[in-house]
XYZ file of C-alpha atoms in Angstrom:
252
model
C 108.325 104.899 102.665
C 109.264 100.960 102.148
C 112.493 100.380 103.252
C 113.267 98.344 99.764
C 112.520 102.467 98.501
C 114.850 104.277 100.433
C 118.650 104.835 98.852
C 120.794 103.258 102.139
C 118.508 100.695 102.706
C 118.484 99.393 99.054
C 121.565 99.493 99.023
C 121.944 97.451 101.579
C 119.247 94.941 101.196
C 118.366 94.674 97.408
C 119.942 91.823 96.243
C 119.478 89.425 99.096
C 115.860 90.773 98.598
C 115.799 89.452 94.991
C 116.656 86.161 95.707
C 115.071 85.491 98.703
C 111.616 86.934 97.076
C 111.958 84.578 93.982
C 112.805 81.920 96.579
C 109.709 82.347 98.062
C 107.989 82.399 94.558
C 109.753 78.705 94.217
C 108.506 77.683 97.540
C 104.439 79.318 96.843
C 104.350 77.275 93.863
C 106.002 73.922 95.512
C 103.887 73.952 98.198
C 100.070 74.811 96.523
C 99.795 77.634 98.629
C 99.354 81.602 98.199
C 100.985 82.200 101.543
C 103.670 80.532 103.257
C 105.394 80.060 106.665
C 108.282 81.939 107.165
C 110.605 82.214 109.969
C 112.869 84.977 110.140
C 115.827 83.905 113.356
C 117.758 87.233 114.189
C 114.933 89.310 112.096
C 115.295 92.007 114.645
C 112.836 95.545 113.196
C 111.415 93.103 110.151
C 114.409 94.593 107.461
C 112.729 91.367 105.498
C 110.048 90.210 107.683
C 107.787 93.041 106.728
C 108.297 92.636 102.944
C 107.823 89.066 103.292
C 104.271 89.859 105.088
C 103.379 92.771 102.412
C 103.491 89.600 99.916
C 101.026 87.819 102.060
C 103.341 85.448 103.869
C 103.171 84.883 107.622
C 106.417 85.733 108.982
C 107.568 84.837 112.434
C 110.704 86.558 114.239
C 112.961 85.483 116.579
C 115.027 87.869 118.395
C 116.641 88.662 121.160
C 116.400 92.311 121.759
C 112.915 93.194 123.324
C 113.301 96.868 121.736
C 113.917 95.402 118.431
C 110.657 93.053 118.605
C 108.684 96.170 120.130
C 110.441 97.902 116.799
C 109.060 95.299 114.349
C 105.552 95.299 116.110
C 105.269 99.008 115.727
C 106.912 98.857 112.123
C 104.322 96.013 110.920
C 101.408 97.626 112.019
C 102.077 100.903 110.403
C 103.126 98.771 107.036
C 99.496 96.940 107.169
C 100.572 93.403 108.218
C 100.621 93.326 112.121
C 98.270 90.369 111.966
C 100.836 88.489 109.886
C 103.855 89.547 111.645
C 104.647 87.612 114.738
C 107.748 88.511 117.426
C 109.175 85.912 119.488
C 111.909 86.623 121.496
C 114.327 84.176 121.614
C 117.618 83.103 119.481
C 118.853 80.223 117.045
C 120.807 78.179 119.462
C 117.659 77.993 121.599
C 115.160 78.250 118.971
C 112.861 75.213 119.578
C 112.029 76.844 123.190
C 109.881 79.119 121.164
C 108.851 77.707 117.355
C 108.319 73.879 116.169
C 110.114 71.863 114.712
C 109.715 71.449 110.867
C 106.692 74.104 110.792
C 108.585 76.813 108.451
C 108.535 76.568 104.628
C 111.277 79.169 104.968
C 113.993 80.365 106.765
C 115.664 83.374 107.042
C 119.122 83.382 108.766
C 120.829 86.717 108.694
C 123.315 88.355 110.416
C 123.291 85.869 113.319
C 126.077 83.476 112.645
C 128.666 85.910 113.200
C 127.552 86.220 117.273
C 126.789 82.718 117.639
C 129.016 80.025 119.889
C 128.436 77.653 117.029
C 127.411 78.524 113.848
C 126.716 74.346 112.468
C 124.731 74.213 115.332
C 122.637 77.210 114.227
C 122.500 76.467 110.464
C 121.344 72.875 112.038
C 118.670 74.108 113.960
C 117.309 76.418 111.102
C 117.413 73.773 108.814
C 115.283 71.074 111.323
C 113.162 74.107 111.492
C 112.241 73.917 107.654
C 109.284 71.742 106.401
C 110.345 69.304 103.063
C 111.756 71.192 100.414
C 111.910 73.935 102.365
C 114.437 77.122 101.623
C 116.942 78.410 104.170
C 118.339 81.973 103.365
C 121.600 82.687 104.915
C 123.971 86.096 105.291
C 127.058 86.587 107.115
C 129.729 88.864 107.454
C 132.412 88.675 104.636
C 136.310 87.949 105.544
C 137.410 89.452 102.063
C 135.812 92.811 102.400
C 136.817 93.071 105.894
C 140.527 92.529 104.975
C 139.676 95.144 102.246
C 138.334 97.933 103.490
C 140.624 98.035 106.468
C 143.794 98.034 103.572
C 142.214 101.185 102.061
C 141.623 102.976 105.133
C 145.581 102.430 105.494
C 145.144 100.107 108.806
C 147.524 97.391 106.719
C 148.475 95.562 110.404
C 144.719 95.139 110.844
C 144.077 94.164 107.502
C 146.743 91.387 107.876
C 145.642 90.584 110.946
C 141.764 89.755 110.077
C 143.597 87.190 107.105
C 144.833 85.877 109.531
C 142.643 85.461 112.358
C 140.645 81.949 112.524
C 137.596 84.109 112.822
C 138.789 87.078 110.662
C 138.815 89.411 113.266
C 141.266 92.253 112.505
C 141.949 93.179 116.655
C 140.435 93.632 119.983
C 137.915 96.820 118.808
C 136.722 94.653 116.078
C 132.467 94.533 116.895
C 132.216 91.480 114.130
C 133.313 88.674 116.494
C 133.328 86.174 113.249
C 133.391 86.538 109.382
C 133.083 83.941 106.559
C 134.507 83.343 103.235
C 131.775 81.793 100.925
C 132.836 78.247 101.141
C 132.881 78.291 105.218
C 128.993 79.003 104.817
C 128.442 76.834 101.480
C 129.942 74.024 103.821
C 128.019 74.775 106.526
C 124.806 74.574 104.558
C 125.662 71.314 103.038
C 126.367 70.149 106.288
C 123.105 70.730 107.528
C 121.873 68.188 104.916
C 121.110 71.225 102.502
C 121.411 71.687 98.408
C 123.516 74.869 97.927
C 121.172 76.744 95.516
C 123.135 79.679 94.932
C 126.138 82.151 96.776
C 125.535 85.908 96.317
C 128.519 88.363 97.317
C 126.606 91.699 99.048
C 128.015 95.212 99.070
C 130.695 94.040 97.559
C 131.294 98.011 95.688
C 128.473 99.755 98.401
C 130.599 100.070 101.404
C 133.470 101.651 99.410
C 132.048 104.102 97.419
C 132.197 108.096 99.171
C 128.487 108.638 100.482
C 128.247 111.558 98.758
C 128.800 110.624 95.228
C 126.379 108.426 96.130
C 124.058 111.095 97.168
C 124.802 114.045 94.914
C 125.777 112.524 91.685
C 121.917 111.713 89.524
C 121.247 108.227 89.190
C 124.474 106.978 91.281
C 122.281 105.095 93.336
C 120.627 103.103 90.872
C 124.012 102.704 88.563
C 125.467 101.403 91.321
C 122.693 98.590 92.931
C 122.594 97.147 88.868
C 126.548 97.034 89.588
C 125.944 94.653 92.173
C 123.508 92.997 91.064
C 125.554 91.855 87.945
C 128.688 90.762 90.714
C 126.531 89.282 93.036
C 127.181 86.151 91.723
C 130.033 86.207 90.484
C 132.867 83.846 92.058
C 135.409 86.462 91.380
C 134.228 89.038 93.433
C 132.799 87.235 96.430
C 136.179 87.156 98.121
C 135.780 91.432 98.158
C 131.952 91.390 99.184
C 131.048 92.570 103.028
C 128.248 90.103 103.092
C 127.823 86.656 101.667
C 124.340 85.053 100.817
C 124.294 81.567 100.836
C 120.342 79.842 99.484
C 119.982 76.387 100.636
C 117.261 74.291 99.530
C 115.812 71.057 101.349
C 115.236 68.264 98.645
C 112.488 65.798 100.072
């Protein structure tokens, strides 16, 4: 079953999916061609990598992990796309040990900033990675929703503690070493020499609701990813989201 099928997953993935895919539509018709060049740093198993490939793009990951490239090898074959599917092991910081230079039409940055030494010199390094008028798609961890769901699982110190923390870190057990409120990453994309396209707040109701309301109750799953679609850009609630999506676009 596609992953963009399956309850949790689209949950968790369907509205970065949406704009990234009509991203890629941009970038198809900018560039004349059917399939593009698409490099996915951090794309550990292929959560986007593979739907990228299934609409004809050549996708190539960077990762560290070995199991999660031997993961995304084994998941792209049995999708149909191994021979568009490529795994590189490797990471951001070091990336032009193992891709070129200004070969990508795309780039897909997500979930790596928060484990990163230095962030603008990762968004840097995806964005010199990016051909002109390329498209770099960014997520990282939210401060807001950290702050949040800590306060309603009645850990208040914590709670305080991650609004406070320079890197929104709510103690010493925290496994997020860095979070991001949407104008951190906005800046850090316009930084790079980007256009900010558009900011998308993820999970921003997801990670609260009670799993199984979400599983029991017919049609909660689908009431609920048309909820967030209709937040995901609003301002309002992108201080509350667990995940931020940043779109930068390179103008030539």
């Amino acid at each position: 079953m596609s992953d963009q099928l399956r309850p949790r997953a689209s949950l968790r993935t369907a509205v970065v999916w949406e704009v990234l895919k009509d991203a890629l539509d941009r970038q198809v018709k900018a560039a004349g061609r059917d399939a593009l060049d698409v490099l996915d740093t951090g794309g550990g198993t292929g959560n986007f990598a593979v739907p990228a490939a299934r609409l004809g793009h050549h996708v190539t990951v960077v990762d560290p992990s070995p199991n999660a490239l031997f993961a995304l090898e084994r998941r792209a074959a049995e999708a149909g796309v191994a021979d568009r599917v490529r795994g590189v092991q490797g990471d951001v910081l070091g990336l032009f040990d193992v891709v070129e230079r200004g070969g990508f039409d795309a780039v897909l940055c997500h979930g790596v900033l928060e484990y990163v030494d230095d962030p603008a010199e990762g968004v840097r390094n995806a964005v010199a990675a990016l051909r002109p008028s390329g498209a770099l798609s960014l997520l990282a961890a939210g401060l807001g929703g950290a702050v949040l769901a800590r306060a309603l699982a009645g850990h208040f110190t914590e709670a305080r503690q991650a609004l406070a923390d320079p890197a929104g870190r709510w103690g010493e057990g925290d496994p997020v070493p860095r979070r991001f409120t949407a104008e951190q990453l906005a800046e850090l994309v316009s930084g790079a020499g980007l256009e900010v396209g558009a900011v998308h707040g993820v999970r921003v109701f997801a990670d609260l609701v009670p799993g199984v309301l979400v599983d029991t109750e017919p049609g909660a799953v689908d009431a609920l990813l048309k909820l967030e679609a209709a937040v995901a850009e609003l301002p309002a609630f992108h201080s509350v989201a667990t995940q931020l999506h940043v779109l930068g676009e390179k103008r030539p």
